[in-house]
CSV table of C-alpha atoms in Angstrom, one decimal:
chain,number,residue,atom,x,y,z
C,1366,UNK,CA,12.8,-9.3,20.2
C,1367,UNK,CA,12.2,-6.3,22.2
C,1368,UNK,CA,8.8,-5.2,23.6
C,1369,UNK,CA,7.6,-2.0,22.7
C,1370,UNK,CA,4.8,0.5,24.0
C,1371,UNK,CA,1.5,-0.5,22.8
C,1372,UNK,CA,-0.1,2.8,23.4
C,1373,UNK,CA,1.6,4.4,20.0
C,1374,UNK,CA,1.4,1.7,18.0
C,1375,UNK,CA,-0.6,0.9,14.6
C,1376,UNK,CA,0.5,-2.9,14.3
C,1377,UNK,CA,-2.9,-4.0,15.8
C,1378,UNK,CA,-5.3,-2.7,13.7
C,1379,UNK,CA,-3.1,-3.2,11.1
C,1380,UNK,CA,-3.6,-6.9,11.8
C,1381,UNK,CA,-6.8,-7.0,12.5
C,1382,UNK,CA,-7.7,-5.5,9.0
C,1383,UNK,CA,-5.2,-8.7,7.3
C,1384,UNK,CA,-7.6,-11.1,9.5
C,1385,UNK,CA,-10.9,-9.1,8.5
C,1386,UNK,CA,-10.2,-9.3,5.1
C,1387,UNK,CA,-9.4,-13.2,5.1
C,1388,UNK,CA,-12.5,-13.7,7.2
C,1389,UNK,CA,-14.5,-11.6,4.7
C,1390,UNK,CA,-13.5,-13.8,1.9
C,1391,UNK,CA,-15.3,-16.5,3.0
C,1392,UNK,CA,-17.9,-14.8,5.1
C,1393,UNK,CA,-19.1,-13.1,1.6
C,1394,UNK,CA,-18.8,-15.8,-0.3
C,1395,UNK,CA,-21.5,-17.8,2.5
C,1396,UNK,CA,-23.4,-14.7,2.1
C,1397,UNK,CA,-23.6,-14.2,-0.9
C,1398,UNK,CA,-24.3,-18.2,-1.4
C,1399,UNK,CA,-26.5,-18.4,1.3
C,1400,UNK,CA,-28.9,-15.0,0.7
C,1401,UNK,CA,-29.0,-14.6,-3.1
C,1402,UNK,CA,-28.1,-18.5,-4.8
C,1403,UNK,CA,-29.0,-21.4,-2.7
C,1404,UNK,CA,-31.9,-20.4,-0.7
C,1405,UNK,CA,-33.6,-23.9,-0.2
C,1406,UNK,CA,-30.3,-25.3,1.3
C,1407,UNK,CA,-29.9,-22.4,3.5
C,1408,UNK,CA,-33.7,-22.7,4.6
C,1409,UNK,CA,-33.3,-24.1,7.8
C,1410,UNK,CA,-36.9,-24.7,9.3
C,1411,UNK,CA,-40.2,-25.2,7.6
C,1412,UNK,CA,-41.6,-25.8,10.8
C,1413,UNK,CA,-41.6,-22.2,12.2
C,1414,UNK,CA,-44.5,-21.4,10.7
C,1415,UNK,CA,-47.5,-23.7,9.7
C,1416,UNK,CA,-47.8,-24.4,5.4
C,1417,UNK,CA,-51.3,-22.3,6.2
C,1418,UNK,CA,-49.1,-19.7,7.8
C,1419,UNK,CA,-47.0,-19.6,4.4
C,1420,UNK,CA,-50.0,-19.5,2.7
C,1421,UNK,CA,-51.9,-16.8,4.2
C,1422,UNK,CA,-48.7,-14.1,3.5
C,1423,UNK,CA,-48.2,-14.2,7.7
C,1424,UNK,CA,-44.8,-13.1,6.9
C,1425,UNK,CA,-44.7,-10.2,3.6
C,1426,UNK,CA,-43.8,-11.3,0.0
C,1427,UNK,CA,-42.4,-9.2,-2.4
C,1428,UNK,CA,-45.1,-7.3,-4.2
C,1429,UNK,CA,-46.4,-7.9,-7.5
C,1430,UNK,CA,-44.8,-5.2,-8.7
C,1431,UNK,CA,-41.1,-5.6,-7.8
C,1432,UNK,CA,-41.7,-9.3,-8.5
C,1433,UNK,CA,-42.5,-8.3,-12.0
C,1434,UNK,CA,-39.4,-5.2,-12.0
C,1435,UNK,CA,-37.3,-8.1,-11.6
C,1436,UNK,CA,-38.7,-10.5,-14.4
C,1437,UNK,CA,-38.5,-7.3,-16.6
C,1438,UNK,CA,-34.6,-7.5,-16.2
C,1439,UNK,CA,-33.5,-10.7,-15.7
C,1440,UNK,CA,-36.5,-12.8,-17.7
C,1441,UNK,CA,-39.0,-15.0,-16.4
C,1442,UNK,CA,-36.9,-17.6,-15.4
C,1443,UNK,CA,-35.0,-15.0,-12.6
C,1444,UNK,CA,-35.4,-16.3,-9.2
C,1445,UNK,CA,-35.8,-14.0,-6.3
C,1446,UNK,CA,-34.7,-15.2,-2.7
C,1447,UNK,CA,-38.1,-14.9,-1.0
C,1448,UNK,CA,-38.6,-12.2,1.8
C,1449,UNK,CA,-39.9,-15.1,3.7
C,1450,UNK,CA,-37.0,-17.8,3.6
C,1451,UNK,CA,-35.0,-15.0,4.8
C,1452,UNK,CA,-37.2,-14.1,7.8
C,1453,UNK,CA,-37.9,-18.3,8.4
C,1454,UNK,CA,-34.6,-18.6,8.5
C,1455,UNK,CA,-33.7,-15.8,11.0
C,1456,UNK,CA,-36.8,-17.2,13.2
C,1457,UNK,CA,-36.2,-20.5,13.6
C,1458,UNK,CA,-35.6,-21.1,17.5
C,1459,UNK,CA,-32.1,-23.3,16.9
C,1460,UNK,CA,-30.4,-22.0,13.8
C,1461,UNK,CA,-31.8,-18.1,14.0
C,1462,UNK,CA,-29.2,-18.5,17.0
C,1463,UNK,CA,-26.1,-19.6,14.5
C,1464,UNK,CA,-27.4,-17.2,11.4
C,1465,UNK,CA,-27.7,-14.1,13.6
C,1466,UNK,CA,-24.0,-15.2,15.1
C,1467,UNK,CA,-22.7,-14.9,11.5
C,1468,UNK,CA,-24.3,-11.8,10.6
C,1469,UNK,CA,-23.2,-9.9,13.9
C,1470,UNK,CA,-19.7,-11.1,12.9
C,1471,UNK,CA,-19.7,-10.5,9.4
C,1472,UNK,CA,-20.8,-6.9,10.4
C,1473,UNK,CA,-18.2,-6.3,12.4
C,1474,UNK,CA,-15.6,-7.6,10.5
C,1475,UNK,CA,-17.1,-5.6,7.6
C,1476,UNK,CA,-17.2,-2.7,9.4
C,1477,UNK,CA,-13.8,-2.8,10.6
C,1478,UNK,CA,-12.3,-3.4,7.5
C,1479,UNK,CA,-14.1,-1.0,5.4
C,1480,UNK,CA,-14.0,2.0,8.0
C,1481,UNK,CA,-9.8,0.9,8.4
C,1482,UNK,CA,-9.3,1.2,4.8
C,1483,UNK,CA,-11.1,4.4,4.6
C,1484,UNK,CA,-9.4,6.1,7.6
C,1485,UNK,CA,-6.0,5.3,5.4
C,1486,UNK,CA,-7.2,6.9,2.5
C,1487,UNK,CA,-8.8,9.6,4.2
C,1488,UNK,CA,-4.8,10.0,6.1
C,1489,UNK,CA,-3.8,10.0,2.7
C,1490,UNK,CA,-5.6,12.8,1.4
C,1491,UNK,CA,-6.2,15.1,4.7
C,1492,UNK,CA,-3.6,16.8,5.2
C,1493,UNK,CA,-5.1,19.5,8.4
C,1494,UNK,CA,-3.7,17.3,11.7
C,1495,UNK,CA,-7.2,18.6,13.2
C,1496,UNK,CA,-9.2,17.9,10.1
C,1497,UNK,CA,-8.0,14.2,10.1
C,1498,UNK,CA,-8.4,13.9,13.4
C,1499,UNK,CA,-12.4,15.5,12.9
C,1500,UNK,CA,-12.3,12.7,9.9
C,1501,UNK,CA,-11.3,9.7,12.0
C,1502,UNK,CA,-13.4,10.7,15.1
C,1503,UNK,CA,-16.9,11.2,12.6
C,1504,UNK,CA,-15.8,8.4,10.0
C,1505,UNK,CA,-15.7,5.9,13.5
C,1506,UNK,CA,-18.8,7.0,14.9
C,1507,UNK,CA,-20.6,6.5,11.9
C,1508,UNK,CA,-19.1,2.7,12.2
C,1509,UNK,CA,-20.7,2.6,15.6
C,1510,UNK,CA,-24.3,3.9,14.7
C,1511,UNK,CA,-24.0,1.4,11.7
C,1512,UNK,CA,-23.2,-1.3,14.2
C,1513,UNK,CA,-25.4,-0.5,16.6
C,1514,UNK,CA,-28.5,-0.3,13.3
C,1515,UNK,CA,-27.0,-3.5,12.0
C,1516,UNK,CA,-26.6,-4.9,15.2
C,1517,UNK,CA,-30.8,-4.4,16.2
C,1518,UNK,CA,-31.8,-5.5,12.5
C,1519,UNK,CA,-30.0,-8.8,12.8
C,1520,UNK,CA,-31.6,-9.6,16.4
C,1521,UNK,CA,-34.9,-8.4,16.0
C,1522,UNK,CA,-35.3,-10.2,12.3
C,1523,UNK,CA,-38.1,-12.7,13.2
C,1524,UNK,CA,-37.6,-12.9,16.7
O,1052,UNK,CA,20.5,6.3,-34.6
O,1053,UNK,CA,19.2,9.9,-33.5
O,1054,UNK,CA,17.2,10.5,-30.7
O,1055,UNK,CA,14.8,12.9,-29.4
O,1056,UNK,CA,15.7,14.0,-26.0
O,1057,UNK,CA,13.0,15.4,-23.9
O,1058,UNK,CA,14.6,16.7,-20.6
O,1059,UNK,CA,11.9,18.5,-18.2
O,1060,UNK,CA,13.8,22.2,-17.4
O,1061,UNK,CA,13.2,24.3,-15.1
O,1062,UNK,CA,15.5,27.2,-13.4
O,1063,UNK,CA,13.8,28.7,-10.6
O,1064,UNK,CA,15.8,32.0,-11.4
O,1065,UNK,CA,14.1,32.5,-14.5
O,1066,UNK,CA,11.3,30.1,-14.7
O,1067,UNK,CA,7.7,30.0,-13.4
O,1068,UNK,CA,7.0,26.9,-13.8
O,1069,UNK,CA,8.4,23.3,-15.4
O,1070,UNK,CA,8.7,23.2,-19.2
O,1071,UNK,CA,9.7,20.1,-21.7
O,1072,UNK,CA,12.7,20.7,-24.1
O,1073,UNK,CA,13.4,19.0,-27.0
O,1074,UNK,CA,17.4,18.0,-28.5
O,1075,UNK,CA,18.3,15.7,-31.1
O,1076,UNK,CA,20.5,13.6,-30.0
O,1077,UNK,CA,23.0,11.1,-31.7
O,1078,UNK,CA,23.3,7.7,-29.9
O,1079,UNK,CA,24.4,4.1,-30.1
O,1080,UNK,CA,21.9,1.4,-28.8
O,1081,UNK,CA,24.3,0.1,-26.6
O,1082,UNK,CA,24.8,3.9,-24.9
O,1083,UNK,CA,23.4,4.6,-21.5
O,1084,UNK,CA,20.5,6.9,-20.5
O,1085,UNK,CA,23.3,8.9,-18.8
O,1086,UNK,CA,25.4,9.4,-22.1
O,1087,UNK,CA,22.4,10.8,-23.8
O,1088,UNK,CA,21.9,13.6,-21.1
O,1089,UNK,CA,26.2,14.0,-21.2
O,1090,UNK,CA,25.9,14.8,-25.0
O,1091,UNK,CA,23.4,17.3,-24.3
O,1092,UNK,CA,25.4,19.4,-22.0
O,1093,UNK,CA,28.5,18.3,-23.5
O,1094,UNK,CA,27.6,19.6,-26.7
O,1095,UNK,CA,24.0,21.3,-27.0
O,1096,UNK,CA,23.6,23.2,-23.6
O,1097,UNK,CA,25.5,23.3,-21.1
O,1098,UNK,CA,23.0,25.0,-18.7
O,1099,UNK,CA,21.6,22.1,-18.2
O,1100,UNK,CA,22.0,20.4,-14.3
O,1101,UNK,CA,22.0,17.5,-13.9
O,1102,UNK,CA,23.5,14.3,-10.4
O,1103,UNK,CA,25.9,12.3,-11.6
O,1104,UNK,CA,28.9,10.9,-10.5
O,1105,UNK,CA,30.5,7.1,-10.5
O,1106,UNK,CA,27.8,6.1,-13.7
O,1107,UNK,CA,28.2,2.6,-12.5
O,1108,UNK,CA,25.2,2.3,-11.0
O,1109,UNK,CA,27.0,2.3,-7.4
O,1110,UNK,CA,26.6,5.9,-5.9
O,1111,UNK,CA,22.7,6.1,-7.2
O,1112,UNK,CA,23.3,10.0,-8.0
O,1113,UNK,CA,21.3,9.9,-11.0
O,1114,UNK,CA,17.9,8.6,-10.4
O,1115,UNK,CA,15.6,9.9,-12.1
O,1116,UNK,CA,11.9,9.6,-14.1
O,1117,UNK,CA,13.1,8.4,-17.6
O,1118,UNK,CA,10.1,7.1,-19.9
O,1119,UNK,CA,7.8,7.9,-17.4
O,1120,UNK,CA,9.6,5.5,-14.4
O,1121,UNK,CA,12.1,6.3,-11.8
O,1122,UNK,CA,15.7,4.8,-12.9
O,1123,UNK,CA,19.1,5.3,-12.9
O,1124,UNK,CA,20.1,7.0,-16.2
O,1125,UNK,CA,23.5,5.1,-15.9
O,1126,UNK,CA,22.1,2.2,-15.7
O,1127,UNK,CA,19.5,1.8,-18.3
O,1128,UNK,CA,20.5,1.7,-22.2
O,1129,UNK,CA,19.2,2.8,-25.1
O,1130,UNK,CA,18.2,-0.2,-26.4
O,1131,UNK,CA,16.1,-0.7,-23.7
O,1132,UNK,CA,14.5,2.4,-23.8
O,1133,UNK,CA,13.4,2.8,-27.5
O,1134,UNK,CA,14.1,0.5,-30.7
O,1135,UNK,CA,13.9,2.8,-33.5
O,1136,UNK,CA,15.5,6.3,-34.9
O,1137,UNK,CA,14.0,9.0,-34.1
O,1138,UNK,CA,12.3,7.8,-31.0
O,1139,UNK,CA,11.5,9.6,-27.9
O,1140,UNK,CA,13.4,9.6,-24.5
O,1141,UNK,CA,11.7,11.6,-21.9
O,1142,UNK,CA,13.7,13.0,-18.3
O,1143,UNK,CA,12.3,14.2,-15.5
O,1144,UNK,CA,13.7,14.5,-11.9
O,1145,UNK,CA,11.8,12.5,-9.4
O,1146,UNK,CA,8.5,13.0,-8.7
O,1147,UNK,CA,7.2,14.1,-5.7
O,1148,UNK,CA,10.4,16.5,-4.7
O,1149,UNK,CA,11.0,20.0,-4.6
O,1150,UNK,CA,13.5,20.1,-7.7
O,1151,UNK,CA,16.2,22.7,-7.4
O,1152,UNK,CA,16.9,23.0,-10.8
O,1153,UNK,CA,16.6,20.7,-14.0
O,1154,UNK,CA,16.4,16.9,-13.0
O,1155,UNK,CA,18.4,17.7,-9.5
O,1156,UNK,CA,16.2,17.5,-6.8
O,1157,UNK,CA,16.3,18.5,-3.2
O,1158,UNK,CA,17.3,15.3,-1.2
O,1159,UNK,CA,17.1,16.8,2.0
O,1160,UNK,CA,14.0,15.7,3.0
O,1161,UNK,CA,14.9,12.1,1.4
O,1162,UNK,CA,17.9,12.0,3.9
O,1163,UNK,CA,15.8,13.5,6.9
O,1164,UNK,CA,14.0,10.4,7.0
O,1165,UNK,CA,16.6,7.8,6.3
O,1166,UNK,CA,18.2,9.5,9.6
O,1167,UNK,CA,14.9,9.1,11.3
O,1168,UNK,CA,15.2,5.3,11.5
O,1169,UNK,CA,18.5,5.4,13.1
O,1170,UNK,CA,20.3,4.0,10.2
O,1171,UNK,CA,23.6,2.6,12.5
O,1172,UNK,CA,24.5,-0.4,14.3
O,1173,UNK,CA,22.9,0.5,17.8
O,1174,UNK,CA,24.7,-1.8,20.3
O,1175,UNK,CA,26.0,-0.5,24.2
O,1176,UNK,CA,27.8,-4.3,24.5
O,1177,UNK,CA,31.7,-3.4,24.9
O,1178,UNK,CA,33.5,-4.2,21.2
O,1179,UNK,CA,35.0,-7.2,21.1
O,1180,UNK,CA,38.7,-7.3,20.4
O,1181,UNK,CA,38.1,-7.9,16.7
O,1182,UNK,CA,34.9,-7.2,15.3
O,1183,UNK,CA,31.6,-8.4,16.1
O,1184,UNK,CA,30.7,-11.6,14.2
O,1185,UNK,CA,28.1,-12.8,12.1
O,1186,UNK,CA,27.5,-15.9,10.5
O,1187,UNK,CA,27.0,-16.1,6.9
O,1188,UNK,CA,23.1,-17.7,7.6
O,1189,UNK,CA,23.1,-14.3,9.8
O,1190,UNK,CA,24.1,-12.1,7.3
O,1191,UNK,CA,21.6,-14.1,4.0
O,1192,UNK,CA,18.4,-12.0,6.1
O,1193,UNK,CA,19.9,-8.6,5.3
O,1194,UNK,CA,22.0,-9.8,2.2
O,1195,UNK,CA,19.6,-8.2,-0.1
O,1196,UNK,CA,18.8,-5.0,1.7
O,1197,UNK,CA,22.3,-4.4,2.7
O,1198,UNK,CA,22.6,-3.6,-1.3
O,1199,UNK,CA,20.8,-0.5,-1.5
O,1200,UNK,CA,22.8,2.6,-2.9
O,1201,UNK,CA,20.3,5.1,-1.3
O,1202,UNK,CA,19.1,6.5,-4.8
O,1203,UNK,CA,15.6,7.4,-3.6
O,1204,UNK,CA,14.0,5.9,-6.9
O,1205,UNK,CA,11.2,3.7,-4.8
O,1206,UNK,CA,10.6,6.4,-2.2
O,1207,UNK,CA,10.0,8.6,-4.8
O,1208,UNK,CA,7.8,5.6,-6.9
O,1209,UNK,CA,5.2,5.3,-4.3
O,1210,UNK,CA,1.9,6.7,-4.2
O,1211,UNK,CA,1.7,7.0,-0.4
O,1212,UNK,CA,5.4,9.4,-0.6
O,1213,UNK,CA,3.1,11.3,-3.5
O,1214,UNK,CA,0.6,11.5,-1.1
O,1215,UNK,CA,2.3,12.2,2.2
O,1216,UNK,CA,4.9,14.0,2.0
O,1217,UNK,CA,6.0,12.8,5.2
O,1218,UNK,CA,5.2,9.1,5.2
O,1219,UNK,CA,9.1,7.5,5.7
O,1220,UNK,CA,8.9,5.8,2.5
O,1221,UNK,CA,10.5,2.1,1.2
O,1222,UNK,CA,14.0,3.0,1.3
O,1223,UNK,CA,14.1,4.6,4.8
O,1224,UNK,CA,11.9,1.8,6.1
O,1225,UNK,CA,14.3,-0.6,4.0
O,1226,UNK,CA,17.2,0.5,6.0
O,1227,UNK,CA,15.5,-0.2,9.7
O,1228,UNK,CA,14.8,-3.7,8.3
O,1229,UNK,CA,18.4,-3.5,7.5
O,1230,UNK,CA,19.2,-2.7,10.7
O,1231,UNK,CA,16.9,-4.6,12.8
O,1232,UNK,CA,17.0,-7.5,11.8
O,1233,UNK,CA,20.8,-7.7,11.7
O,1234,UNK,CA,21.7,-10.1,14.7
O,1235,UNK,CA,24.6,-7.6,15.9
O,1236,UNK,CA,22.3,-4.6,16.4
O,1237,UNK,CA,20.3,-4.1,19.8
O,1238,UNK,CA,18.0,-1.1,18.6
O,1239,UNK,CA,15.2,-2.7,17.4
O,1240,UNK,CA,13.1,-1.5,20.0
O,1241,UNK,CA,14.0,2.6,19.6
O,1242,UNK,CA,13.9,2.2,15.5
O,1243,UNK,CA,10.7,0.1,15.5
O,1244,UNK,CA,9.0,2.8,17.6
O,1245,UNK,CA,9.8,5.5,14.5
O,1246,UNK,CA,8.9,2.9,12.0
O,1247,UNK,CA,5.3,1.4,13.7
O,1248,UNK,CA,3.6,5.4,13.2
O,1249,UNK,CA,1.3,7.5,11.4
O,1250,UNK,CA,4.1,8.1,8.9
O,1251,UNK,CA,5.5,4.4,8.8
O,1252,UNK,CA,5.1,0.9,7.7
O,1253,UNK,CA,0.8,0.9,8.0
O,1254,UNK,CA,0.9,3.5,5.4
O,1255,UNK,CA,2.7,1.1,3.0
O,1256,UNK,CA,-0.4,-0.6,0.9
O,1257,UNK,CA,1.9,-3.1,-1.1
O,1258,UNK,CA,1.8,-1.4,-4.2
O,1259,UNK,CA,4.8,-2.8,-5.5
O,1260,UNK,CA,5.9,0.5,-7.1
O,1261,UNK,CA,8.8,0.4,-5.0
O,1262,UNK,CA,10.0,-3.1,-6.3
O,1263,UNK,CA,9.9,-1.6,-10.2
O,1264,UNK,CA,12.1,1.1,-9.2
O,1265,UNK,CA,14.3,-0.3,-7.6
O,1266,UNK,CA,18.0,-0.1,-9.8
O,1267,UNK,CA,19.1,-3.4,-7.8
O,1268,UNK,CA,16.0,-5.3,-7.6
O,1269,UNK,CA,16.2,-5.4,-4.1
O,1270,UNK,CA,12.5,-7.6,-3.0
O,1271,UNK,CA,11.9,-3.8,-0.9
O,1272,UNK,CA,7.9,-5.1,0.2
O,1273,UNK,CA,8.8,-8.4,0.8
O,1274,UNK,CA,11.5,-7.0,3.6
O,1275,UNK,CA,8.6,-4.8,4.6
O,1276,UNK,CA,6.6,-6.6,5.3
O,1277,UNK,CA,9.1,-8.8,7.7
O,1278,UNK,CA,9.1,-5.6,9.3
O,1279,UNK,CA,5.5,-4.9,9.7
O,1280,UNK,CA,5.3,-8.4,11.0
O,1281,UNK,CA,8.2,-7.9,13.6
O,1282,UNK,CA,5.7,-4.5,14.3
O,1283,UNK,CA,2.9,-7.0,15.4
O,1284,UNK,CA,4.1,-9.3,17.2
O,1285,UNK,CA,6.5,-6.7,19.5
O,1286,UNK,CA,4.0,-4.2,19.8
């Protein structure tokens, strides 16, 4: 096989966007498991804050109001993943550490894949060589400020 | 049984734009596409233009969009088409191509990119005596792609041609996997560099369209995607 230059080539982030997308099957399906089905198995540490802690609303609830919003559509019985669990989870000393390592990386590897896959439709469609180029440059550094917003979020939550 | 023939006409000399004609048309179910389209300018108009040459379903001269999906008119009957009399058969020419006039298109375009991709044994070794060999395991990799007639029914099948009028296309980037991987040719390097661009393989989404078309059922994203992989790991 003959080696090529790299420097023109597509082939990597062609790649990279068949390995984002495998790693996002799985990495939504935690999510998704994790955030909004299971949240006492994914509730790492009760010991982060005291039971009088929990008690006294230290860390903010969801309101009465959006509590009852969500009973009005989904019946009493609907179960809302507590603001708190979320924010327990993400403070814990030990396992904050391994959470906020999977969010970072499921960021990026969301970011990557959607902002790929919109760059080829956008190719698609453009058809100005210096309007797709405008598109690619703006549509990548809107991936970067969303990085850099989801990035902060992850590692200040509860730390 | 008697059909009704649709044929999409359109003579840039007189007409502004495409228009659908209708002919009734007497056919057997075991007839061909093709004959259907021969009866009309045999016997109802002979204006009408129209590829065709071995009807064998070897030279690929008469692809076409018949029913709404690219075929070759020789090479798809009756029978398979519609089951009852008075049924519609609808031509077009391919989509996605400037037609010159009727269901003849202009292929140049088409044939600009299958030259693009280098589409020739590249090899600077001297020749041996005889021939250079391959061995029949060799030769199983590009069995299949070696069977393409060049009718330009996938290219013109798949959304990303209809989208970029540039973008290679399935049968041009059929023909470097052709090439490339066939153990006698040495060019992999220059043809992979045409094929791993803005208008190449990454622009293929593995829609499958080209696979429908295809007259000989040639496996054309399977073979792509060898390519793409080949891409990857030399790039």
């Amino acid at each position: 096989m003959a080696s090529r230059a790299a420097s023109t080539s597509n082939a990597q982030s062609w790649f990279l966007h068949r390995i984002t997308g495998t790693f996002l099957i799985f990495m939504l399906i935690t999510h998704f498991w994790v955030q909004h089905y299971d949240q006492q198995t994914a509730t790492i540490s009760h010991d982060v804050l005291s039971t009088e802690q929990i008690e006294n609303d230290v860390l903010p609830g969801y309101t009465p109001e959006a509590e009852a919003a969500v009973e009005a559509r989904f019946g009493e019985t609907a179960e809302v993943t507590p603001y708190d669990v979320v924010m327990l989870r993400l403070a814990d000393p030990v396992y904050a550490v391994l959470w906020k390592a999977f969010n970072i990386l499921f960021l990026i590897v969301a970011l990557h894949h959607g902002f790929y896959g919109l760059n080829n439709v956008m190719s698609d469609y453009i058809r100005n060589p210096m309007a797709r180029k405008t598109a690619k440059v703006l549509s990548w550094s809107l991936a970067l400020v969303l990085l850099v917003v989801g990035m902060y979020s992850v590692l200040v939550a509860g730390w | 049984m008697t059909l009704n023939v649709e044929i999409k006409r359109y003579n840039p000399e007189k007409d502004d734009a495409p228009h659908w004609e209708s002919y009734e048309v007497p056919a057997d179910p075991l007839d061909s596409a093709l004959a259907l389209l021969l009866h009309v300018k045999w016997h109802i108009d002979g204006t009408l233009s129209l590829r065709k040459s071995c009807a064998h379903g070897v030279c690929g001269s008469d692809a076409m969009q018949i029913n709404g999906e690219n075929k070759l008119a020789c090479s798809v009957l009756v029978q398979d088409l519609v089951d009852n009399d008075g049924a519609t058969v609808k031509f077009a020419p391919l989509p996605a191509a400037p037609v010159i006039k009727d269901l003849v298109i202009d292929q140049s375009r088409f044939f600009e990119k299958y030259r693009e991709v280098k589409p020739w044994l590249i090899n600077d070794n001297p020749a041996p005596e005889k021939e250079r060999k391959q061995s029949p395991a060799e030769h199983e990799i590009i069995e299949e792609a070696t069977k393409c007639i060049m009718c330009g029914a996938c290219t013109h099948a798949c959304p990303s041609t209809w989208a970029s009028p540039d973008y290679l296309g399935p049968a041009a980037m059929l023909k470097a996997y052709r090439y490339t991987f066939d153990t006698r040719d040495d060019g992999e390097g220059e043809r992979l560099d045409t094929v791993d661009s803005e208008n190449g393989l990454w622009k293929c989404y593995t829609i499958f369209n080209c696979n429908e078309a295809c007259p000989k059922d040639i496996d054309i994203t399977r073979w792509l995607s060898a390519l793409k992989r080949r891409s990857a790991v030399t790039a």
